[in-house]
Amino acid sequence: MFDSKTVREDFPILNETVHQSLPLVYLDSAATSQKPNQVIEAITEYYQHNTANVHRGVHKLSDRSTQVWDDSRETIAQFLGAAAEELIITRNTTEAINGVAYGWGDHQLKAGDVIVSTAMEHHANLVVWQELCKRTGATLKVVGLKNESILNLTQLEEILEQGSVKLVAFGHVSNTLGTVNPVKKIVSLVRKLAPESRVLLDAAQSVPHMPLNFHALNVDFLVFSGHKMLAPMGVGGLLVRKSMLLANEMQPWLFGGGMINQVHELDATYSDDLADRYTAGTPDVASVRGLAVACEYLAKLNMTEVMMHDFSLVQYAYEKLSKIPGLTVIGLQPALDEDGIPNRLGSVAFVHDEVHAHDLAQILDSEGVAVRSGNHCTMPLHIACGWQATTRASFNVYSTKEEIDVLVKAFDKVLKIFGRN
Ligand SMILES: Cc1ncc(COP(=O)(O)O)c(C=O)c1O
């Protein structure tokens, strides 16, 4: 049975105090999650006992390091319902999306082609496509929102019907609204109306919070960041359908040692081993090991239970924060769909009708509560909805309702300072 109080014992940072003696209330997990001892110790153990470069060594320690690398890749891919060969290790989601642009887009797109993204995307899933359009002459079309909370699927259908769509890139869970997008529905629309199009799912905010299976989702690319799912910073991944890799539809975009087959002075060929082909240079084995241990940790907690824990926090925060005078919680009223999947996860963001988001965050911080304010790298969403900035409380497996109570209580100080009490 999932118990966040027991989970918390694994996270040493949660014992920290801030501003001299206030217990830390960390509600900024959508920006980055904290790391359990299991992950921290796995990284230390790698450096203490297995440090050596992979593949290229002929000695025993290099063998051990290679084994750690291979096993870790296997574990991470399995956690996401993919084959290890389909996993390309990157530094984060941003690098993974750039990888698709350079390794796939630069070779597959031409003037007249259309890339579709949405108005609720993180900048990483928008700016990269703007740049790809500049390089290839393709056109970017952006699907808007309904009720400042969900994607306008009628508009998506219209865009798909207009033709020439070669890529649809969208987020699974919005990092600002918390909206869980209907992946199945969107993918089936794309397959029906634009069968030549590829689909990229930005799973940065879904992998940490819900069970997920690359092949069941039926997408072509899936991108994620380790640091948002209890793993170290600086490691993430890109899943690419194996058939696309075998057909060389996705080409290497980083070149150098480790990924080659034959190198001559003026020419080179690249490894046919899919795991090597997209790994140029010395990989960060320790972080990949940390990510694998984070996957094991989450799998042991059970991702369905993780999701329901997260949803209960979203529901609780939504309800409590909605009662605070002058505060408007943005996004959908939390609910489960017919399959028992939450319509929102991960975070609750809000705006105050008098107090600026940054002032809110600063006062909450003075009470020990860490939240984020600004546009959360979703400036187009903020512009479309007319928000100058929002304040976001976000959760992970170690977050509790008691922490949300502290957040709500901290509003007493906000209201006192701004004269509502
Ligand atoms: C939905 C979404 N996509 C992409 C990113 C970018 O992730 P990273 O900074 O780890 O590359 C984030 C980070 O907040 C995100 O929330």
PDB file of C-alpha atoms in Angstrom, residues 2-285:
ATOM      1  CA  PHE A   2       1.403   3.380  -1.051  1.00  0.00           C
ATOM      2  CA  ASP A   3       2.357   5.508   1.935  1.00  0.00           C
ATOM      3  CA  SER A   4       4.046   8.839   1.253  1.00  0.00           C
ATOM      4  CA  LYS A   5       5.210   9.068   4.904  1.00  0.00           C
ATOM      5  CA  THR A   6       7.314   5.900   4.466  1.00  0.00           C
ATOM      6  CA  VAL A   7       8.460   7.083   1.034  1.00  0.00           C
ATOM      7  CA  ARG A   8       9.706  10.347   2.590  1.00  0.00           C
ATOM      8  CA  GLU A   9      12.209   8.443   4.723  1.00  0.00           C
ATOM      9  CA  ASP A  10      14.134   7.671   1.530  1.00  0.00           C
ATOM     10  CA  PHE A  11      14.604  11.355   0.675  1.00  0.00           C
ATOM     11  CA  PRO A  12      17.243  12.939   2.919  1.00  0.00           C
ATOM     12  CA  ILE A  13      16.702  16.465   1.565  1.00  0.00           C
ATOM     13  CA  LEU A  14      13.192  16.542   3.014  1.00  0.00           C
ATOM     14  CA  ASN A  15      14.770  16.893   6.474  1.00  0.00           C
ATOM     15  CA  GLU A  16      16.352  20.204   5.472  1.00  0.00           C
ATOM     16  CA  THR A  17      15.260  23.427   7.062  1.00  0.00           C
ATOM     17  CA  VAL A  18      15.178  26.825   5.363  1.00  0.00           C
ATOM     18  CA  HIS A  19      15.279  30.393   6.695  1.00  0.00           C
ATOM     19  CA  GLN A  20      17.048  29.187   9.866  1.00  0.00           C
ATOM     20  CA  SER A  21      14.571  26.693  11.260  1.00  0.00           C
ATOM     21  CA  LEU A  22      11.524  26.278   9.019  1.00  0.00           C
ATOM     22  CA  PRO A  23      10.948  22.755   7.745  1.00  0.00           C
ATOM     23  CA  LEU A  24      11.262  22.632   3.963  1.00  0.00           C
ATOM     24  CA  VAL A  25       7.940  22.170   2.157  1.00  0.00           C
ATOM     25  CA  TYR A  26       9.075  21.301  -1.339  1.00  0.00           C
ATOM     26  CA  LEU A  27       6.256  21.899  -3.811  1.00  0.00           C
ATOM     27  CA  ASP A  28       8.378  22.419  -6.930  1.00  0.00           C
ATOM     28  CA  SER A  29       8.705  18.850  -8.172  1.00  0.00           C
ATOM     29  CA  ALA A  30       7.500  19.680 -11.687  1.00  0.00           C
ATOM     30  CA  ALA A  31      10.679  21.737 -12.089  1.00  0.00           C
ATOM     31  CA  THR A  32      12.801  18.934 -10.686  1.00  0.00           C
ATOM     32  CA  SER A  33      12.140  16.067  -8.303  1.00  0.00           C
ATOM     33  CA  GLN A  34      14.139  15.182  -5.231  1.00  0.00           C
ATOM     34  CA  LYS A  35      16.244  11.989  -5.237  1.00  0.00           C
ATOM     35  CA  PRO A  36      15.922   8.988  -2.935  1.00  0.00           C
ATOM     36  CA  ASN A  37      18.901   7.447  -1.117  1.00  0.00           C
ATOM     37  CA  GLN A  38      18.690   4.436  -3.423  1.00  0.00           C
ATOM     38  CA  VAL A  39      19.518   6.636  -6.436  1.00  0.00           C
ATOM     39  CA  ILE A  40      22.188   8.672  -4.637  1.00  0.00           C
ATOM     40  CA  GLU A  41      23.864   5.501  -3.353  1.00  0.00           C
ATOM     41  CA  ALA A  42      23.758   3.803  -6.768  1.00  0.00           C
ATOM     42  CA  ILE A  43      25.680   6.714  -8.282  1.00  0.00           C
ATOM     43  CA  THR A  44      28.268   6.673  -5.488  1.00  0.00           C
ATOM     44  CA  GLU A  45      28.610   2.914  -5.780  1.00  0.00           C
ATOM     45  CA  TYR A  46      29.241   3.170  -9.519  1.00  0.00           C
ATOM     46  CA  TYR A  47      32.047   5.664  -8.976  1.00  0.00           C
ATOM     47  CA  GLN A  48      33.509   3.727  -6.047  1.00  0.00           C
ATOM     48  CA  HIS A  49      33.463   0.295  -7.661  1.00  0.00           C
ATOM     49  CA  ASN A  50      32.835   0.370 -11.419  1.00  0.00           C
ATOM     50  CA  THR A  51      34.307   3.537 -12.945  1.00  0.00           C
ATOM     51  CA  ALA A  52      35.796   2.823 -16.362  1.00  0.00           C
ATOM     52  CA  ASN A  53      34.932   3.768 -19.902  1.00  0.00           C
ATOM     53  CA  VAL A  54      32.439   1.488 -21.635  1.00  0.00           C
ATOM     54  CA  HIS A  55      32.839  -0.757 -24.691  1.00  0.00           C
ATOM     55  CA  ARG A  56      36.290   0.424 -25.674  1.00  0.00           C
ATOM     56  CA  GLY A  57      38.113  -1.223 -22.783  1.00  0.00           C
ATOM     57  CA  VAL A  58      39.447  -4.763 -22.837  1.00  0.00           C
ATOM     58  CA  HIS A  59      39.943  -4.946 -19.083  1.00  0.00           C
ATOM     59  CA  LYS A  60      37.659  -6.318 -16.402  1.00  0.00           C
ATOM     60  CA  LEU A  61      36.584  -2.964 -14.961  1.00  0.00           C
ATOM     61  CA  SER A  62      35.528  -1.759 -18.400  1.00  0.00           C
ATOM     62  CA  ASP A  63      33.483  -4.948 -18.716  1.00  0.00           C
ATOM     63  CA  ARG A  64      31.767  -4.184 -15.431  1.00  0.00           C
ATOM     64  CA  SER A  65      31.022  -0.607 -16.463  1.00  0.00           C
ATOM     65  CA  THR A  66      29.659  -1.807 -19.822  1.00  0.00           C
ATOM     66  CA  GLN A  67      27.441  -4.274 -17.978  1.00  0.00           C
ATOM     67  CA  VAL A  68      26.085  -1.464 -15.781  1.00  0.00           C
ATOM     68  CA  TRP A  69      25.386   0.615 -18.904  1.00  0.00           C
ATOM     69  CA  ASP A  70      23.663  -2.236 -20.778  1.00  0.00           C
ATOM     70  CA  ASP A  71      21.626  -3.423 -17.782  1.00  0.00           C
ATOM     71  CA  SER A  72      20.550   0.119 -16.941  1.00  0.00           C
ATOM     72  CA  ARG A  73      19.390   0.783 -20.509  1.00  0.00           C
ATOM     73  CA  GLU A  74      17.406  -2.462 -20.374  1.00  0.00           C
ATOM     74  CA  THR A  75      15.716  -1.483 -17.081  1.00  0.00           C
ATOM     75  CA  ILE A  76      14.810   2.034 -18.261  1.00  0.00           C
ATOM     76  CA  ALA A  77      13.392   0.811 -21.580  1.00  0.00           C
ATOM     77  CA  GLN A  78      11.404  -1.925 -19.851  1.00  0.00           C
ATOM     78  CA  PHE A  79       9.922   0.581 -17.391  1.00  0.00           C
ATOM     79  CA  LEU A  80       8.623   2.544 -20.394  1.00  0.00           C
ATOM     80  CA  GLY A  81       7.380  -0.475 -22.352  1.00  0.00           C
ATOM     81  CA  ALA A  82      10.084  -0.232 -25.013  1.00  0.00           C
ATOM     82  CA  ALA A  83      13.001  -2.358 -26.222  1.00  0.00           C
ATOM     83  CA  ALA A  84      16.482  -1.281 -25.089  1.00  0.00           C
ATOM     84  CA  GLU A  85      17.443  -0.742 -28.762  1.00  0.00           C
ATOM     85  CA  GLU A  86      14.699   1.891 -28.999  1.00  0.00           C
ATOM     86  CA  LEU A  87      16.182   3.977 -26.185  1.00  0.00           C
ATOM     87  CA  ILE A  88      18.571   6.810 -27.006  1.00  0.00           C
ATOM     88  CA  ILE A  89      20.065   8.330 -23.890  1.00  0.00           C
ATOM     89  CA  THR A  90      20.070  12.135 -23.858  1.00  0.00           C
ATOM     90  CA  ARG A  91      20.728  14.765 -21.202  1.00  0.00           C
ATOM     91  CA  ASN A  92      17.025  15.674 -20.853  1.00  0.00           C
ATOM     92  CA  THR A  93      13.733  16.164 -22.699  1.00  0.00           C
ATOM     93  CA  THR A  94      15.007  19.280 -24.440  1.00  0.00           C
ATOM     94  CA  GLU A  95      17.992  17.459 -25.901  1.00  0.00           C
ATOM     95  CA  ALA A  96      15.758  14.546 -26.921  1.00  0.00           C
ATOM     96  CA  ILE A  97      13.405  16.882 -28.849  1.00  0.00           C
ATOM     97  CA  ASN A  98      16.387  18.554 -30.493  1.00  0.00           C
ATOM     98  CA  GLY A  99      17.606  15.059 -31.411  1.00  0.00           C
ATOM     99  CA  VAL A 100      14.353  14.407 -33.264  1.00  0.00           C
ATOM    100  CA  ALA A 101      14.659  17.741 -35.059  1.00  0.00           C
ATOM    101  CA  TYR A 102      18.267  17.161 -36.174  1.00  0.00           C
ATOM    102  CA  GLY A 103      18.221  13.373 -36.570  1.00  0.00           C
ATOM    103  CA  TRP A 104      14.776  13.035 -38.128  1.00  0.00           C
ATOM    104  CA  GLY A 105      13.375  16.432 -39.156  1.00  0.00           C
ATOM    105  CA  ASP A 106      16.404  17.709 -41.071  1.00  0.00           C
ATOM    106  CA  HIS A 107      16.336  14.563 -43.239  1.00  0.00           C
ATOM    107  CA  GLN A 108      12.589  14.015 -43.602  1.00  0.00           C
ATOM    108  CA  LEU A 109      11.036  17.464 -43.953  1.00  0.00           C
ATOM    109  CA  LYS A 110      10.945  19.880 -46.866  1.00  0.00           C
ATOM    110  CA  ALA A 111       9.234  23.144 -47.791  1.00  0.00           C
ATOM    111  CA  GLY A 112       5.464  22.748 -47.744  1.00  0.00           C
ATOM    112  CA  ASP A 113       5.427  20.120 -44.989  1.00  0.00           C
ATOM    113  CA  VAL A 114       3.572  20.900 -41.788  1.00  0.00           C
ATOM    114  CA  ILE A 115       4.554  20.378 -38.157  1.00  0.00           C
ATOM    115  CA  VAL A 116       1.755  20.573 -35.596  1.00  0.00           C
ATOM    116  CA  SER A 117       2.295  21.553 -31.986  1.00  0.00           C
ATOM    117  CA  THR A 118      -0.038  23.042 -29.376  1.00  0.00           C
ATOM    118  CA  ALA A 119      -0.570  26.241 -27.413  1.00  0.00           C
ATOM    119  CA  MET A 120       0.020  24.482 -24.089  1.00  0.00           C
ATOM    120  CA  GLU A 121       3.516  23.176 -24.894  1.00  0.00           C
ATOM    121  CA  HIS A 122       6.666  23.763 -22.927  1.00  0.00           C
ATOM    122  CA  HIS A 123       9.036  25.973 -24.952  1.00  0.00           C
ATOM    123  CA  ALA A 124      11.193  22.894 -25.610  1.00  0.00           C
ATOM    124  CA  ASN A 125       8.351  21.408 -27.664  1.00  0.00           C
ATOM    125  CA  LEU A 126       7.757  24.566 -29.653  1.00  0.00           C
ATOM    126  CA  VAL A 127      10.950  26.567 -30.180  1.00  0.00           C
ATOM    127  CA  VAL A 128      12.766  23.502 -31.556  1.00  0.00           C
ATOM    128  CA  TRP A 129      10.059  23.177 -34.246  1.00  0.00           C
ATOM    129  CA  GLN A 130      10.199  26.896 -35.034  1.00  0.00           C
ATOM    130  CA  GLU A 131      13.915  26.475 -35.714  1.00  0.00           C
ATOM    131  CA  LEU A 132      13.376  23.269 -37.722  1.00  0.00           C
ATOM    132  CA  CYS A 133      10.850  25.147 -39.893  1.00  0.00           C
ATOM    133  CA  LYS A 134      13.435  27.880 -40.526  1.00  0.00           C
ATOM    134  CA  ARG A 135      15.965  25.241 -41.645  1.00  0.00           C
ATOM    135  CA  THR A 136      13.634  23.160 -43.837  1.00  0.00           C
ATOM    136  CA  GLY A 137      10.939  25.577 -45.049  1.00  0.00           C
ATOM    137  CA  ALA A 138       8.238  23.543 -43.281  1.00  0.00           C
ATOM    138  CA  THR A 139       5.329  25.369 -41.620  1.00  0.00           C
ATOM    139  CA  LEU A 140       4.405  25.221 -37.944  1.00  0.00           C
ATOM    140  CA  LYS A 141       0.710  25.120 -37.009  1.00  0.00           C
ATOM    141  CA  VAL A 142      -0.377  25.461 -33.397  1.00  0.00           C
ATOM    142  CA  VAL A 143      -3.535  23.866 -31.991  1.00  0.00           C
ATOM    143  CA  GLY A 144      -5.317  26.208 -29.591  1.00  0.00           C
ATOM    144  CA  LEU A 145      -7.224  25.597 -26.374  1.00  0.00           C
ATOM    145  CA  LYS A 146     -10.795  25.355 -25.214  1.00  0.00           C
ATOM    146  CA  ASN A 147     -11.793  26.867 -21.855  1.00  0.00           C
ATOM    147  CA  GLU A 148      -8.152  27.704 -21.086  1.00  0.00           C
ATOM    148  CA  SER A 149      -7.612  24.058 -20.169  1.00  0.00           C
ATOM    149  CA  ILE A 150      -7.952  21.444 -22.939  1.00  0.00           C
ATOM    150  CA  LEU A 151      -6.807  21.099 -26.531  1.00  0.00           C
ATOM    151  CA  ASN A 152      -9.195  22.084 -29.299  1.00  0.00           C
ATOM    152  CA  LEU A 153      -9.393  18.745 -31.097  1.00  0.00           C
ATOM    153  CA  THR A 154     -11.762  20.109 -33.743  1.00  0.00           C
ATOM    154  CA  GLN A 155      -9.006  22.505 -34.762  1.00  0.00           C
ATOM    155  CA  LEU A 156      -6.515  19.633 -34.784  1.00  0.00           C
ATOM    156  CA  GLU A 157      -8.831  17.670 -37.095  1.00  0.00           C
ATOM    157  CA  GLU A 158      -9.101  20.658 -39.436  1.00  0.00           C
ATOM    158  CA  ILE A 159      -5.323  21.039 -39.582  1.00  0.00           C
ATOM    159  CA  LEU A 160      -4.854  17.313 -40.225  1.00  0.00           C
ATOM    160  CA  GLU A 161      -7.491  17.396 -42.983  1.00  0.00           C
ATOM    161  CA  GLN A 162      -5.724  20.301 -44.715  1.00  0.00           C
ATOM    162  CA  GLY A 163      -2.902  17.836 -45.479  1.00  0.00           C
ATOM    163  CA  SER A 164       0.925  17.856 -45.600  1.00  0.00           C
ATOM    164  CA  VAL A 165       1.253  17.142 -41.852  1.00  0.00           C
ATOM    165  CA  LYS A 166       4.495  15.246 -41.201  1.00  0.00           C
ATOM    166  CA  LEU A 167       4.796  15.581 -37.431  1.00  0.00           C
ATOM    167  CA  VAL A 168       2.387  16.110 -34.542  1.00  0.00           C
ATOM    168  CA  ALA A 169       4.259  16.944 -31.326  1.00  0.00           C
ATOM    169  CA  PHE A 170       2.343  17.393 -28.081  1.00  0.00           C
ATOM    170  CA  GLY A 171       2.686  16.994 -24.351  1.00  0.00           C
ATOM    171  CA  HIS A 172       1.125  14.178 -22.363  1.00  0.00           C
ATOM    172  CA  VAL A 173       0.662  16.266 -19.202  1.00  0.00           C
ATOM    173  CA  SER A 174       0.863  20.064 -19.255  1.00  0.00           C
ATOM    174  CA  ASN A 175       3.430  21.417 -16.800  1.00  0.00           C
ATOM    175  CA  THR A 176       1.291  24.520 -16.183  1.00  0.00           C
ATOM    176  CA  LEU A 177      -2.335  23.390 -16.466  1.00  0.00           C
ATOM    177  CA  GLY A 178      -1.768  19.838 -15.288  1.00  0.00           C
ATOM    178  CA  THR A 179      -4.116  18.698 -18.080  1.00  0.00           C
ATOM    179  CA  VAL A 180      -3.672  15.059 -19.087  1.00  0.00           C
ATOM    180  CA  ASN A 181      -4.123  15.116 -22.845  1.00  0.00           C
ATOM    181  CA  PRO A 182      -6.147  12.339 -24.542  1.00  0.00           C
ATOM    182  CA  VAL A 183      -3.210  10.601 -26.241  1.00  0.00           C
ATOM    183  CA  LYS A 184      -5.274   7.710 -27.607  1.00  0.00           C
ATOM    184  CA  LYS A 185      -7.790  10.045 -29.223  1.00  0.00           C
ATOM    185  CA  ILE A 186      -5.114  12.330 -30.690  1.00  0.00           C
ATOM    186  CA  VAL A 187      -3.039   9.447 -32.058  1.00  0.00           C
ATOM    187  CA  SER A 188      -6.061   7.820 -33.665  1.00  0.00           C
ATOM    188  CA  LEU A 189      -7.016  11.136 -35.314  1.00  0.00           C
ATOM    189  CA  VAL A 190      -3.483  11.465 -36.694  1.00  0.00           C
ATOM    190  CA  ARG A 191      -3.376   7.857 -37.919  1.00  0.00           C
ATOM    191  CA  LYS A 192      -6.745   8.297 -39.640  1.00  0.00           C
ATOM    192  CA  LEU A 193      -6.417  11.786 -41.113  1.00  0.00           C
ATOM    193  CA  ALA A 194      -2.645  12.076 -41.665  1.00  0.00           C
ATOM    194  CA  PRO A 195      -1.316   8.515 -41.925  1.00  0.00           C
ATOM    195  CA  GLU A 196       2.099   9.717 -43.115  1.00  0.00           C
ATOM    196  CA  SER A 197       2.642  11.854 -40.043  1.00  0.00           C
ATOM    197  CA  ARG A 198       4.849  10.882 -37.137  1.00  0.00           C
ATOM    198  CA  VAL A 199       3.758  11.538 -33.556  1.00  0.00           C
ATOM    199  CA  LEU A 200       6.027  12.805 -30.784  1.00  0.00           C
ATOM    200  CA  LEU A 201       4.842  12.632 -27.188  1.00  0.00           C
ATOM    201  CA  ASP A 202       6.506  14.885 -24.635  1.00  0.00           C
ATOM    202  CA  ALA A 203       6.214  12.697 -21.548  1.00  0.00           C
ATOM    203  CA  ALA A 204       8.372  14.894 -19.270  1.00  0.00           C
ATOM    204  CA  GLN A 205       5.446  15.453 -16.885  1.00  0.00           C
ATOM    205  CA  SER A 206       3.688  12.099 -17.306  1.00  0.00           C
ATOM    206  CA  VAL A 207       6.486   9.551 -16.801  1.00  0.00           C
ATOM    207  CA  PRO A 208       6.907  10.581 -13.134  1.00  0.00           C
ATOM    208  CA  HIS A 209       3.181  10.341 -12.360  1.00  0.00           C
ATOM    209  CA  MET A 210       1.430   7.592 -14.292  1.00  0.00           C
ATOM    210  CA  PRO A 211       1.921   4.126 -15.794  1.00  0.00           C
ATOM    211  CA  LEU A 212       3.022   4.465 -19.375  1.00  0.00           C
ATOM    212  CA  ASN A 213       3.825   2.081 -22.227  1.00  0.00           C
ATOM    213  CA  PHE A 214       5.525   3.368 -25.373  1.00  0.00           C
ATOM    214  CA  HIS A 215       4.046   0.748 -27.696  1.00  0.00           C
ATOM    215  CA  ALA A 216       0.569   0.802 -26.192  1.00  0.00           C
ATOM    216  CA  LEU A 217       0.507   4.586 -26.680  1.00  0.00           C
ATOM    217  CA  ASN A 218       1.261   3.948 -30.361  1.00  0.00           C
ATOM    218  CA  VAL A 219       3.457   7.045 -30.737  1.00  0.00           C
ATOM    219  CA  ASP A 220       6.644   7.212 -32.815  1.00  0.00           C
ATOM    220  CA  PHE A 221       8.837   9.280 -30.503  1.00  0.00           C
ATOM    221  CA  LEU A 222       8.616   9.679 -26.737  1.00  0.00           C
ATOM    222  CA  VAL A 223      10.830  12.061 -24.778  1.00  0.00           C
ATOM    223  CA  PHE A 224      11.430  12.376 -21.038  1.00  0.00           C
ATOM    224  CA  SER A 225      13.783  13.760 -18.364  1.00  0.00           C
ATOM    225  CA  GLY A 226      15.294  11.657 -15.591  1.00  0.00           C
ATOM    226  CA  HIS A 227      15.517  14.545 -13.137  1.00  0.00           C
ATOM    227  CA  LYS A 228      11.729  14.893 -12.950  1.00  0.00           C
ATOM    228  CA  MET A 229      11.322  11.198 -12.050  1.00  0.00           C
ATOM    229  CA  LEU A 230      13.644  10.888  -9.027  1.00  0.00           C
ATOM    230  CA  ALA A 231      16.796  10.375 -11.126  1.00  0.00           C
ATOM    231  CA  PRO A 232      19.865  12.619 -11.420  1.00  0.00           C
ATOM    232  CA  MET A 233      19.984  15.809 -13.452  1.00  0.00           C
ATOM    233  CA  GLY A 234      21.677  15.492 -16.813  1.00  0.00           C
ATOM    234  CA  VAL A 235      20.101  12.253 -17.999  1.00  0.00           C
ATOM    235  CA  GLY A 236      16.946  11.627 -19.985  1.00  0.00           C
ATOM    236  CA  GLY A 237      15.880   9.818 -23.075  1.00  0.00           C
ATOM    237  CA  LEU A 238      14.296   9.534 -26.444  1.00  0.00           C
ATOM    238  CA  LEU A 239      12.361   6.448 -27.497  1.00  0.00           C
ATOM    239  CA  VAL A 240      12.111   5.848 -31.229  1.00  0.00           C
ATOM    240  CA  ARG A 241      10.149   3.047 -32.847  1.00  0.00           C
ATOM    241  CA  LYS A 242      12.604   0.299 -33.827  1.00  0.00           C
ATOM    242  CA  SER A 243      11.225   0.018 -37.371  1.00  0.00           C
ATOM    243  CA  MET A 244      12.094   3.691 -37.931  1.00  0.00           C
ATOM    244  CA  LEU A 245      15.621   3.157 -36.656  1.00  0.00           C
ATOM    245  CA  LEU A 246      16.114   0.092 -38.838  1.00  0.00           C
ATOM    246  CA  ALA A 247      14.813   1.983 -41.871  1.00  0.00           C
ATOM    247  CA  ASN A 248      17.332   4.739 -41.102  1.00  0.00           C
ATOM    248  CA  GLU A 249      14.484   7.225 -40.936  1.00  0.00           C
ATOM    249  CA  MET A 250      16.157   8.611 -37.819  1.00  0.00           C
ATOM    250  CA  GLN A 251      19.835   9.318 -38.376  1.00  0.00           C
ATOM    251  CA  PRO A 252      22.608  10.004 -35.891  1.00  0.00           C
ATOM    252  CA  TRP A 253      22.869  13.697 -35.102  1.00  0.00           C
ATOM    253  CA  LEU A 254      25.929  13.603 -32.881  1.00  0.00           C
ATOM    254  CA  PHE A 255      29.119  12.257 -34.384  1.00  0.00           C
ATOM    255  CA  GLY A 256      32.446  11.072 -33.025  1.00  0.00           C
ATOM    256  CA  GLY A 257      33.867   8.169 -31.068  1.00  0.00           C
ATOM    257  CA  GLY A 258      31.731   5.264 -29.944  1.00  0.00           C
ATOM    258  CA  MET A 259      29.141   5.476 -32.745  1.00  0.00           C
ATOM    259  CA  ILE A 260      31.294   4.658 -35.767  1.00  0.00           C
ATOM    260  CA  ASN A 261      31.956   1.572 -37.830  1.00  0.00           C
ATOM    261  CA  GLN A 262      34.824   2.540 -40.187  1.00  0.00           C
ATOM    262  CA  VAL A 263      36.623   5.873 -40.227  1.00  0.00           C
ATOM    263  CA  HIS A 264      38.855   7.082 -43.046  1.00  0.00           C
ATOM    264  CA  GLU A 265      40.446  10.467 -43.426  1.00  0.00           C
ATOM    265  CA  LEU A 266      37.623  11.878 -45.537  1.00  0.00           C
ATOM    266  CA  ASP A 267      34.710   9.593 -44.755  1.00  0.00           C
ATOM    267  CA  ALA A 268      33.156   7.388 -42.100  1.00  0.00           C
ATOM    268  CA  THR A 269      30.420   4.796 -41.639  1.00  0.00           C
ATOM    269  CA  TYR A 270      28.346   4.433 -38.498  1.00  0.00           C
ATOM    270  CA  SER A 271      27.669   1.509 -36.212  1.00  0.00           C
ATOM    271  CA  ASP A 272      24.765  -0.805 -37.082  1.00  0.00           C
ATOM    272  CA  ASP A 273      24.320  -1.537 -33.393  1.00  0.00           C
ATOM    273  CA  LEU A 274      21.353   0.681 -32.536  1.00  0.00           C
ATOM    274  CA  ALA A 275      22.518   1.236 -28.960  1.00  0.00           C
ATOM    275  CA  ASP A 276      25.912   2.526 -30.180  1.00  0.00           C
ATOM    276  CA  ARG A 277      24.799   4.374 -33.291  1.00  0.00           C
ATOM    277  CA  TYR A 278      23.194   7.215 -31.326  1.00  0.00           C
ATOM    278  CA  THR A 279      25.706   7.404 -28.466  1.00  0.00           C
ATOM    279  CA  ALA A 280      28.602   9.589 -29.563  1.00  0.00           C
ATOM    280  CA  GLY A 281      31.379  10.055 -27.032  1.00  0.00           C
ATOM    281  CA  THR A 282      31.705   8.775 -23.475  1.00  0.00           C
ATOM    282  CA  PRO A 283      28.266   8.291 -21.917  1.00  0.00           C
ATOM    283  CA  ASP A 284      27.292   9.307 -18.370  1.00  0.00           C
ATOM    284  CA  VAL A 285      27.075   5.741 -17.061  1.00  0.00           C
TER     285      VAL A 285
END
